[in-house]
């Protein structure tokens, strides 16, 4: 008899028996990817741990072990946004599904595009990297005229 190996986060386990020869299958919920063994079998000849007998007297017997390595389910990664933002900063360093990052332009710059992006299950960002453009400054003559007009109001 083997111990319950558990079910990894974001996974589904097929099979509920833990006797010798029992086989379990692990599947990841989309969009997660399985890393490790999809199938594991209970083997009595691989016994390495004591298992409680359940008799209430504290008895133990040698238990079986599962073949293979317990799998994990890994989120897809979108990688660092490309191209990187110029004349601004990116806030966030987790680029795995379903992470979000934020962009901000440096002072004196205006943003064109979305300030937020989210990593999708496809491994792609839902928005392109925004662009930061320098703010236009009024000429001295225009500033004077605007100042004069404001004073007259």
Tab-separated table of N, CA and C in Angstrom:
chain	number	residue	atom	x	y	z
A	1	UNK	N	0.857	-1.181	0.000
A	1	UNK	CA	0.000	0.000	0.000
A	1	UNK	C	0.897	1.236	0.000
A	2	UNK	N	0.572	2.214	-0.842
A	2	UNK	CA	1.324	3.468	-0.923
A	2	UNK	C	0.533	4.570	-0.227
A	3	UNK	N	1.232	5.601	0.161
A	3	UNK	CA	0.601	6.784	0.739
A	3	UNK	C	-0.041	7.608	-0.380
A	4	UNK	N	-1.024	8.412	-0.025
A	4	UNK	CA	-1.633	9.338	-0.977
A	4	UNK	C	-0.558	10.338	-1.406
A	5	UNK	N	-0.223	10.402	-2.702
A	5	UNK	CA	0.829	11.318	-3.143
A	5	UNK	C	0.374	12.772	-3.232
A	6	UNK	N	-0.928	13.014	-3.065
A	6	UNK	CA	-1.451	14.371	-3.188
A	6	UNK	C	-1.693	14.734	-4.640
A	7	UNK	N	-2.255	15.904	-4.816
A	7	UNK	CA	-2.527	16.415	-6.159
A	7	UNK	C	-1.884	17.781	-6.284
A	8	UNK	N	-1.007	17.971	-7.252
A	8	UNK	CA	-0.346	19.278	-7.410
A	8	UNK	C	-1.361	20.387	-7.686
A	9	UNK	N	-0.988	21.611	-7.341
A	9	UNK	CA	-1.825	22.764	-7.620
A	9	UNK	C	-2.042	22.878	-9.124
A	10	UNK	N	-3.259	23.203	-9.529
A	10	UNK	CA	-3.671	23.359	-10.932
A	10	UNK	C	-3.677	22.032	-11.687
A	11	UNK	N	-3.789	20.903	-10.940
A	11	UNK	CA	-3.796	19.581	-11.576
A	11	UNK	C	-5.065	18.820	-11.222
A	12	UNK	N	-5.330	17.795	-12.011
A	12	UNK	CA	-6.394	16.833	-11.756
A	12	UNK	C	-5.718	15.472	-11.694
A	13	UNK	N	-6.108	14.679	-10.696
A	13	UNK	CA	-5.538	13.331	-10.567
A	13	UNK	C	-6.618	12.316	-10.883
A	14	UNK	N	-6.300	11.378	-11.784
A	14	UNK	CA	-7.212	10.284	-12.116
A	14	UNK	C	-6.708	9.034	-11.407
A	15	UNK	N	-7.552	8.435	-10.602
A	15	UNK	CA	-7.189	7.254	-9.823
A	15	UNK	C	-7.259	7.576	-8.348
A	16	UNK	N	-7.873	6.676	-7.574
A	16	UNK	CA	-8.054	6.929	-6.141
A	16	UNK	C	-7.601	5.765	-5.271
A	17	UNK	N	-7.024	4.718	-5.856
A	17	UNK	CA	-6.574	3.588	-5.043
A	17	UNK	C	-5.064	3.610	-4.926
A	18	UNK	N	-4.589	3.112	-3.769
A	18	UNK	CA	-3.160	3.188	-3.464
A	18	UNK	C	-2.560	1.820	-3.172
A	19	UNK	N	-3.205	0.760	-3.652
A	19	UNK	CA	-2.682	-0.589	-3.432
A	19	UNK	C	-1.613	-0.905	-4.479
A	20	UNK	N	-0.867	-1.983	-4.200
A	20	UNK	CA	0.217	-2.371	-5.100
A	20	UNK	C	-0.318	-2.557	-6.522
A	21	UNK	N	0.348	-1.954	-7.492
A	21	UNK	CA	-0.044	-2.035	-8.893
A	21	UNK	C	-1.009	-0.939	-9.331
A	22	UNK	N	-1.535	-0.162	-8.373
A	22	UNK	CA	-2.451	0.929	-8.731
A	22	UNK	C	-1.698	1.989	-9.523
A	23	UNK	N	-2.401	2.542	-10.500
A	23	UNK	CA	-1.788	3.566	-11.357
A	23	UNK	C	-2.579	4.859	-11.222
A	24	UNK	N	-1.855	5.972	-11.116
A	24	UNK	CA	-2.451	7.306	-11.079
A	24	UNK	C	-2.000	8.070	-12.310
A	25	UNK	N	-2.888	8.941	-12.800
A	25	UNK	CA	-2.544	9.821	-13.921
A	25	UNK	C	-2.765	11.256	-13.470
A	26	UNK	N	-1.857	12.133	-13.836
A	26	UNK	CA	-1.932	13.548	-13.487
A	26	UNK	C	-2.071	14.371	-14.766
A	27	UNK	N	-3.032	15.293	-14.766
A	27	UNK	CA	-3.251	16.192	-15.893
A	27	UNK	C	-3.308	17.620	-15.363
A	28	UNK	N	-2.774	18.555	-16.103
A	28	UNK	CA	-2.816	19.963	-15.696
A	28	UNK	C	-4.013	20.656	-16.320
A	29	UNK	N	-4.583	21.568	-15.559
A	29	UNK	CA	-5.659	22.395	-16.081
A	29	UNK	C	-5.053	23.372	-17.075
A	30	UNK	N	-5.700	23.576	-18.235
A	30	UNK	CA	-5.168	24.552	-19.195
A	30	UNK	C	-5.137	25.946	-18.578
A	31	UNK	N	-4.136	26.746	-18.848
A	31	UNK	CA	-3.051	26.569	-19.813
A	31	UNK	C	-1.765	26.034	-19.182
A	32	UNK	N	-1.835	25.480	-17.965
A	32	UNK	CA	-0.639	25.004	-17.265
A	32	UNK	C	-0.049	23.780	-17.958
A	33	UNK	N	1.278	23.618	-17.856
A	33	UNK	CA	1.996	22.521	-18.509
A	33	UNK	C	2.552	21.573	-17.448
A	34	UNK	N	2.441	20.264	-17.713
A	34	UNK	CA	2.912	19.240	-16.787
A	34	UNK	C	4.432	19.102	-16.863
A	35	UNK	N	5.072	19.132	-15.697
A	35	UNK	CA	6.506	18.884	-15.585
A	35	UNK	C	6.654	17.738	-14.583
A	36	UNK	N	7.254	16.653	-15.004
A	36	UNK	CA	7.361	15.466	-14.163
A	36	UNK	C	6.629	14.321	-14.831
A	37	UNK	N	6.312	13.288	-14.053
A	37	UNK	CA	5.700	12.084	-14.615
A	37	UNK	C	4.181	12.177	-14.647
A	38	UNK	N	3.615	11.916	-15.827
A	38	UNK	CA	2.162	11.924	-15.980
A	38	UNK	C	1.533	10.727	-15.268
A	39	UNK	N	2.214	9.561	-15.325
A	39	UNK	CA	1.712	8.339	-14.687
A	39	UNK	C	2.647	7.915	-13.562
A	40	UNK	N	2.039	7.449	-12.454
A	40	UNK	CA	2.813	6.899	-11.335
A	40	UNK	C	2.133	5.614	-10.875
A	41	UNK	N	2.931	4.603	-10.548
A	41	UNK	CA	2.415	3.301	-10.143
A	41	UNK	C	2.916	2.963	-8.746
A	42	UNK	N	2.024	2.386	-7.920
A	42	UNK	CA	2.401	1.949	-6.574
A	42	UNK	C	3.156	0.633	-6.696
A	43	UNK	N	4.375	0.606	-6.160
A	43	UNK	CA	5.212	-0.593	-6.215
A	43	UNK	C	5.597	-1.008	-4.809
A	44	UNK	N	5.311	-2.243	-4.466
A	44	UNK	CA	5.661	-2.755	-3.141
A	44	UNK	C	7.158	-3.015	-3.042
A	45	UNK	N	7.801	-3.357	-4.166
A	45	UNK	CA	9.237	-3.670	-4.112
A	45	UNK	C	10.085	-2.421	-3.929
A	46	UNK	N	9.468	-1.240	-3.980
A	46	UNK	CA	10.205	0.019	-3.803
A	46	UNK	C	9.997	0.578	-2.391
A	47	UNK	N	9.615	-0.288	-1.453
A	47	UNK	CA	9.288	0.170	-0.104
A	47	UNK	C	10.483	0.822	0.580
A	48	UNK	N	10.227	2.016	1.082
A	48	UNK	CA	11.270	2.727	1.820
A	48	UNK	C	10.736	3.368	3.083
A	49	UNK	N	9.422	3.402	3.268
A	49	UNK	CA	8.856	4.114	4.409
A	49	UNK	C	7.906	3.220	5.184
A	50	UNK	N	7.810	3.471	6.488
A	50	UNK	CA	6.844	2.764	7.321
A	50	UNK	C	5.476	3.409	7.153
A	51	UNK	N	4.439	2.569	7.058
A	51	UNK	CA	3.063	3.026	6.915
A	51	UNK	C	2.273	2.566	8.132
A	52	UNK	N	1.500	3.452	8.768
A	52	UNK	CA	0.670	3.020	9.904
A	52	UNK	C	-0.310	1.937	9.461
A	53	UNK	N	-0.514	0.943	10.328
A	53	UNK	CA	-1.443	-0.146	9.996
A	53	UNK	C	-2.883	0.289	10.164
A	54	UNK	N	-3.123	1.323	10.972
A	54	UNK	CA	-4.480	1.786	11.203
A	54	UNK	C	-5.220	0.931	12.218
A	55	UNK	N	-4.488	0.095	12.957
A	55	UNK	CA	-5.141	-0.778	13.930
A	55	UNK	C	-5.374	-0.111	15.278
A	56	UNK	N	-4.939	1.139	15.414
A	56	UNK	CA	-5.116	1.860	16.666
A	56	UNK	C	-4.082	1.523	17.719
A	57	UNK	N	-3.175	0.595	17.428
A	57	UNK	CA	-2.152	0.187	18.394
A	57	UNK	C	-0.780	0.762	18.058
A	58	UNK	N	-0.738	1.642	17.105
A	58	UNK	CA	0.548	2.248	16.725
A	58	UNK	C	1.414	1.358	15.863
A	59	UNK	N	0.841	0.301	15.299
A	59	UNK	CA	1.609	-0.616	14.464
A	59	UNK	C	1.972	0.013	13.130
A	60	UNK	N	3.095	-0.423	12.581
A	60	UNK	CA	3.533	0.056	11.264
A	60	UNK	C	3.967	-1.122	10.418
A	61	UNK	N	3.899	-0.953	9.124
A	61	UNK	CA	4.437	-1.933	8.190
A	61	UNK	C	5.140	-1.169	7.089
A	62	UNK	N	5.970	-1.858	6.409
A	62	UNK	CA	6.681	-1.203	5.311
A	62	UNK	C	5.693	-0.907	4.193
A	63	UNK	N	5.640	0.354	3.756
A	63	UNK	CA	4.720	0.754	2.700
A	63	UNK	C	5.409	0.763	1.360
A	64	UNK	N	4.606	0.796	0.310
A	64	UNK	CA	5.152	0.881	-1.031
A	64	UNK	C	5.456	2.329	-1.390
A	65	UNK	N	6.073	2.513	-2.516
A	65	UNK	CA	6.396	3.849	-3.011
A	65	UNK	C	5.872	3.998	-4.429
A	66	UNK	N	5.627	5.234	-4.820
A	66	UNK	CA	5.183	5.538	-6.167
A	66	UNK	C	6.391	5.632	-7.084
A	67	UNK	N	6.252	5.098	-8.286
A	67	UNK	CA	7.314	5.232	-9.277
A	67	UNK	C	7.343	6.673	-9.783
A	68	UNK	N	8.459	7.036	-10.352
A	68	UNK	CA	8.579	8.354	-10.983
A	68	UNK	C	8.657	9.497	-9.991
A	69	UNK	N	8.521	10.676	-10.537
A	69	UNK	CA	8.639	11.915	-9.769
A	69	UNK	C	7.288	12.618	-9.752
A	70	UNK	N	6.917	13.147	-8.586
A	70	UNK	CA	5.649	13.863	-8.464
A	70	UNK	C	5.654	15.060	-9.422
A	71	UNK	N	4.647	15.160	-10.281
A	71	UNK	CA	4.639	16.259	-11.249
A	71	UNK	C	4.216	17.587	-10.627
A	72	UNK	N	4.467	18.635	-11.347
A	72	UNK	CA	3.972	19.972	-11.009
A	72	UNK	C	3.356	20.549	-12.279
A	73	UNK	N	2.521	21.548	-12.084
A	73	UNK	CA	1.895	22.234	-13.216
A	73	UNK	C	2.461	23.655	-13.263
A	74	UNK	N	3.095	23.982	-14.362
A	74	UNK	CA	3.816	25.243	-14.500
A	74	UNK	C	3.045	26.197	-15.411
A	75	UNK	N	2.948	27.443	-14.962
A	75	UNK	CA	2.254	28.465	-15.750
A	75	UNK	C	3.097	28.867	-16.956
A	76	UNK	N	2.441	29.157	-18.089
A	76	UNK	CA	3.194	29.657	-19.237
A	76	UNK	C	3.784	31.030	-18.938
A	77	UNK	N	4.914	31.321	-19.549
A	77	UNK	CA	5.580	32.609	-19.357
A	77	UNK	C	5.503	33.434	-20.633
A	78	UNK	N	5.269	34.729	-20.456
A	78	UNK	CA	5.237	35.648	-21.596
A	78	UNK	C	6.608	36.257	-21.865
A	79	UNK	N	7.529	36.093	-20.937
A	79	UNK	CA	8.848	36.693	-21.095
A	79	UNK	C	8.798	38.201	-20.907
A	80	UNK	N	9.952	38.822	-20.903
A	80	UNK	CA	10.042	40.269	-20.756
A	80	UNK	C	9.391	40.945	-21.956
A	81	UNK	N	8.533	41.945	-21.723
A	81	UNK	CA	7.903	42.628	-22.861
A	81	UNK	C	8.936	43.129	-23.871
A	82	UNK	N	8.640	42.907	-25.143
A	82	UNK	CA	9.561	43.291	-26.210
A	82	UNK	C	8.766	44.038	-27.274
A	83	UNK	N	9.119	45.239	-27.637
A	83	UNK	CA	10.323	45.944	-27.190
A	83	UNK	C	10.145	46.517	-25.781
A	84	UNK	N	11.266	46.774	-25.085
A	84	UNK	CA	11.152	47.394	-23.763
A	84	UNK	C	10.655	48.836	-23.894
A	85	UNK	N	10.068	49.350	-22.818
A	85	UNK	CA	9.575	50.731	-22.850
A	85	UNK	C	10.768	51.685	-22.835
A	86	UNK	N	10.711	52.689	-23.688
A	86	UNK	CA	11.759	53.714	-23.727
A	86	UNK	C	11.210	54.974	-23.078
A	87	UNK	N	12.057	55.693	-22.347
A	87	UNK	CA	11.694	56.929	-21.657
A	87	UNK	C	10.590	56.683	-20.630
A	88	UNK	N	10.638	55.505	-20.000
A	88	UNK	CA	9.658	55.154	-18.977
A	88	UNK	C	10.140	53.965	-18.183
A	89	UNK	N	9.265	53.466	-17.317
A	89	UNK	CA	9.611	52.314	-16.483
A	89	UNK	C	8.503	51.264	-16.561
A	90	UNK	N	8.890	50.047	-16.241
A	90	UNK	CA	7.952	48.938	-16.153
A	90	UNK	C	7.885	48.533	-14.681
A	91	UNK	N	6.669	48.389	-14.157
A	91	UNK	CA	6.474	47.990	-12.771
A	91	UNK	C	5.953	46.567	-12.773
A	92	UNK	N	6.722	45.657	-12.184
A	92	UNK	CA	6.374	44.239	-12.145
A	92	UNK	C	7.506	43.410	-12.710
A	93	UNK	N	7.705	42.235	-12.134
A	93	UNK	CA	8.794	41.378	-12.600
A	93	UNK	C	8.349	39.927	-12.772
A	94	UNK	N	7.055	39.651	-12.562
A	94	UNK	CA	6.524	38.311	-12.782
A	94	UNK	C	5.900	38.298	-14.169
A	95	UNK	N	6.452	37.505	-15.053
A	95	UNK	CA	6.001	37.479	-16.440
A	95	UNK	C	5.259	36.188	-16.777
A	96	UNK	N	4.751	35.486	-15.728
A	96	UNK	CA	4.019	34.235	-15.930
A	96	UNK	C	2.510	34.485	-15.867
A	97	UNK	N	1.743	33.674	-16.596
A	97	UNK	CA	0.289	33.719	-16.560
A	97	UNK	C	-0.184	33.612	-15.117
A	98	UNK	N	-1.114	34.406	-14.644
A	98	UNK	CA	-1.879	35.500	-15.243
A	98	UNK	C	-1.386	36.875	-14.767
A	99	UNK	N	-0.080	37.044	-14.622
A	99	UNK	CA	0.493	38.268	-14.057
A	99	UNK	C	0.155	39.515	-14.880
A	100	UNK	N	0.140	40.647	-14.190
A	100	UNK	CA	-0.058	41.947	-14.830
A	100	UNK	C	1.157	42.815	-14.541
A	101	UNK	N	1.490	43.679	-15.484
A	101	UNK	CA	2.553	44.662	-15.298
A	101	UNK	C	1.996	46.036	-15.668
A	102	UNK	N	2.671	47.061	-15.161
A	102	UNK	CA	2.239	48.431	-15.419
A	102	UNK	C	3.405	49.214	-16.007
A	103	UNK	N	3.082	50.145	-16.870
A	103	UNK	CA	4.086	51.016	-17.486
A	103	UNK	C	3.816	52.449	-17.071
A	104	UNK	N	4.882	53.215	-16.864
A	104	UNK	CA	4.778	54.646	-16.579
A	104	UNK	C	5.855	55.369	-17.377
A	105	UNK	N	5.480	56.536	-17.904
A	105	UNK	CA	6.445	57.357	-18.632
A	105	UNK	C	7.199	58.251	-17.660
A	106	UNK	N	8.418	58.596	-18.041
A	106	UNK	CA	9.200	59.540	-17.244
A	106	UNK	C	8.506	60.901	-17.239
A	107	UNK	N	8.853	61.711	-16.267
A	107	UNK	CA	8.295	63.057	-16.185
A	107	UNK	C	8.646	63.818	-17.470
A	108	UNK	N	7.666	64.553	-17.971
A	108	UNK	CA	7.878	65.302	-19.209
A	108	UNK	C	7.532	64.494	-20.451
A	109	UNK	N	6.982	63.287	-20.253
A	109	UNK	CA	6.613	62.428	-21.373
A	109	UNK	C	5.150	62.026	-21.242
A	110	UNK	N	4.530	61.742	-22.365
A	110	UNK	CA	3.130	61.331	-22.415
A	110	UNK	C	3.058	59.934	-23.020
A	111	UNK	N	2.128	59.103	-22.510
A	111	UNK	CA	2.029	57.719	-22.967
A	111	UNK	C	1.001	57.567	-24.089
A	112	UNK	N	1.382	56.766	-25.073
A	112	UNK	CA	0.462	56.342	-26.114
A	112	UNK	C	0.347	54.831	-26.002
A	113	UNK	N	-0.867	54.351	-25.736
A	113	UNK	CA	-1.086	52.924	-25.542
A	113	UNK	C	-1.577	52.658	-24.128
A	114	UNK	N	-1.719	51.395	-23.814
A	114	UNK	CA	-2.252	50.997	-22.511
A	114	UNK	C	-1.153	50.970	-21.455
A	115	UNK	N	-1.485	51.450	-20.252
A	115	UNK	CA	-0.490	51.434	-19.173
A	115	UNK	C	-0.426	50.071	-18.494
A	116	UNK	N	-1.401	49.178	-18.752
A	116	UNK	CA	-1.418	47.837	-18.161
A	116	UNK	C	-1.335	46.771	-19.235
A	117	UNK	N	-0.634	45.678	-18.912
A	117	UNK	CA	-0.574	44.514	-19.802
A	117	UNK	C	-0.681	43.269	-18.934
A	118	UNK	N	-1.325	42.228	-19.473
A	118	UNK	CA	-1.489	40.976	-18.742
A	118	UNK	C	-0.954	39.828	-19.578
A	119	UNK	N	-0.282	38.891	-18.895
A	119	UNK	CA	0.218	37.690	-19.554
A	119	UNK	C	-0.946	36.721	-19.746
A	120	UNK	N	-1.169	36.309	-20.979
A	120	UNK	CA	-2.259	35.390	-21.309
A	120	UNK	C	-1.779	33.942	-21.263
A	121	UNK	N	-2.726	33.025	-21.206
A	121	UNK	CA	-2.399	31.603	-21.179
A	121	UNK	C	-1.675	31.133	-22.425
A	122	UNK	N	-1.759	31.898	-23.492
A	122	UNK	CA	-1.067	31.565	-24.744
A	122	UNK	C	0.421	31.891	-24.685
A	123	UNK	N	0.848	32.563	-23.590
A	123	UNK	CA	2.253	32.961	-23.489
A	123	UNK	C	2.535	34.284	-24.191
A	124	UNK	N	1.483	35.038	-24.506
A	124	UNK	CA	1.615	36.340	-25.164
A	124	UNK	C	1.044	37.421	-24.255
A	125	UNK	N	1.573	38.635	-24.366
A	125	UNK	CA	1.000	39.781	-23.653
A	125	UNK	C	-0.261	40.223	-24.379
A	126	UNK	N	-1.273	40.677	-23.631
A	126	UNK	CA	-2.530	41.083	-24.258
A	126	UNK	C	-2.448	42.458	-24.917
A	127	UNK	N	-1.414	43.223	-24.635
A	127	UNK	CA	-1.238	44.562	-25.211
A	127	UNK	C	0.230	44.748	-25.614
A	128	UNK	N	0.475	45.524	-26.662
A	128	UNK	CA	1.869	45.834	-27.003
A	128	UNK	C	2.435	46.831	-25.997
A	129	UNK	N	3.741	46.909	-25.928
A	129	UNK	CA	4.402	47.882	-25.054
A	129	UNK	C	4.015	49.293	-25.492
A	130	UNK	N	3.575	50.140	-24.549
A	130	UNK	CA	3.221	51.507	-24.934
A	130	UNK	C	4.471	52.308	-25.287
A	131	UNK	N	4.252	53.493	-25.865
A	131	UNK	CA	5.363	54.384	-26.220
A	131	UNK	C	5.238	55.663	-25.416
A	132	UNK	N	6.379	56.237	-25.087
A	132	UNK	CA	6.416	57.507	-24.357
A	132	UNK	C	6.990	58.572	-25.290
A	133	UNK	N	6.237	59.660	-25.444
A	133	UNK	CA	6.646	60.765	-26.311
A	133	UNK	C	6.881	61.999	-25.460
A	134	UNK	N	7.876	62.801	-25.802
A	134	UNK	CA	8.103	64.036	-25.033
A	134	UNK	C	6.926	64.985	-25.195
A	135	UNK	N	6.555	65.624	-24.106
A	135	UNK	CA	5.497	66.631	-24.148
A	135	UNK	C	5.980	67.818	-24.959
A	136	UNK	N	5.083	68.409	-25.712
A	136	UNK	CA	5.428	69.589	-26.490
A	136	UNK	C	5.306	70.825	-25.595
A	137	UNK	N	6.275	71.704	-25.661
A	137	UNK	CA	6.236	72.936	-24.878
A	137	UNK	C	5.883	74.088	-25.806
A	138	UNK	N	5.031	74.958	-25.305
A	138	UNK	CA	4.622	76.125	-26.089
A	138	UNK	C	5.818	77.056	-26.272
A	139	UNK	N	5.855	77.739	-27.413
A	139	UNK	CA	6.924	78.713	-27.663
A	139	UNK	C	6.778	79.868	-26.667
A	140	UNK	N	7.844	80.620	-26.489
A	140	UNK	CA	7.826	81.745	-25.548
A	140	UNK	C	6.755	82.763	-25.935
A	141	UNK	N	6.635	83.062	-27.227
A	141	UNK	CA	5.636	84.027	-27.694
A	141	UNK	C	4.217	83.555	-27.409
A	142	UNK	N	3.947	82.272	-27.644
A	142	UNK	CA	2.625	81.721	-27.385
A	142	UNK	C	2.325	81.733	-25.887
A	143	UNK	N	3.323	81.407	-25.077
A	143	UNK	CA	3.140	81.420	-23.627
A	143	UNK	C	2.801	82.819	-23.136
A	144	UNK	N	3.469	83.837	-23.710
A	144	UNK	CA	3.193	85.224	-23.303
A	144	UNK	C	1.776	85.606	-23.684
A	145	UNK	N	1.369	85.275	-24.922
A	145	UNK	CA	0.026	85.600	-25.386
A	145	UNK	C	-1.028	84.916	-24.516
A	146	UNK	N	-0.775	83.628	-24.177
A	146	UNK	CA	-1.724	82.886	-23.338
A	146	UNK	C	-1.796	83.509	-21.956
A	147	UNK	N	-0.656	83.906	-21.424
A	147	UNK	CA	-0.617	84.546	-20.104
A	147	UNK	C	-1.377	85.874	-20.121
A	148	UNK	N	-1.230	86.633	-21.188
A	148	UNK	CA	-1.919	87.918	-21.312
A	148	UNK	C	-3.432	87.696	-21.407
A	149	UNK	N	-3.832	86.716	-22.192
A	149	UNK	CA	-5.258	86.414	-22.346
A	149	UNK	C	-5.854	85.948	-21.027
A	150	UNK	N	-5.122	85.151	-20.277
A	150	UNK	CA	-5.606	84.684	-18.974
A	150	UNK	C	-5.795	85.843	-18.009
A	151	UNK	N	-4.891	86.795	-18.044
A	151	UNK	CA	-4.949	87.956	-17.139
A	151	UNK	C	-6.167	88.809	-17.463
A	152	UNK	N	-6.609	88.876	-18.718
A	152	UNK	CA	-7.746	89.682	-19.110
A	152	UNK	C	-9.083	89.069	-18.724
A	153	UNK	N	-9.087	87.812	-18.409
A	153	UNK	CA	-10.342	87.124	-18.073
A	153	UNK	C	-10.775	87.425	-16.674
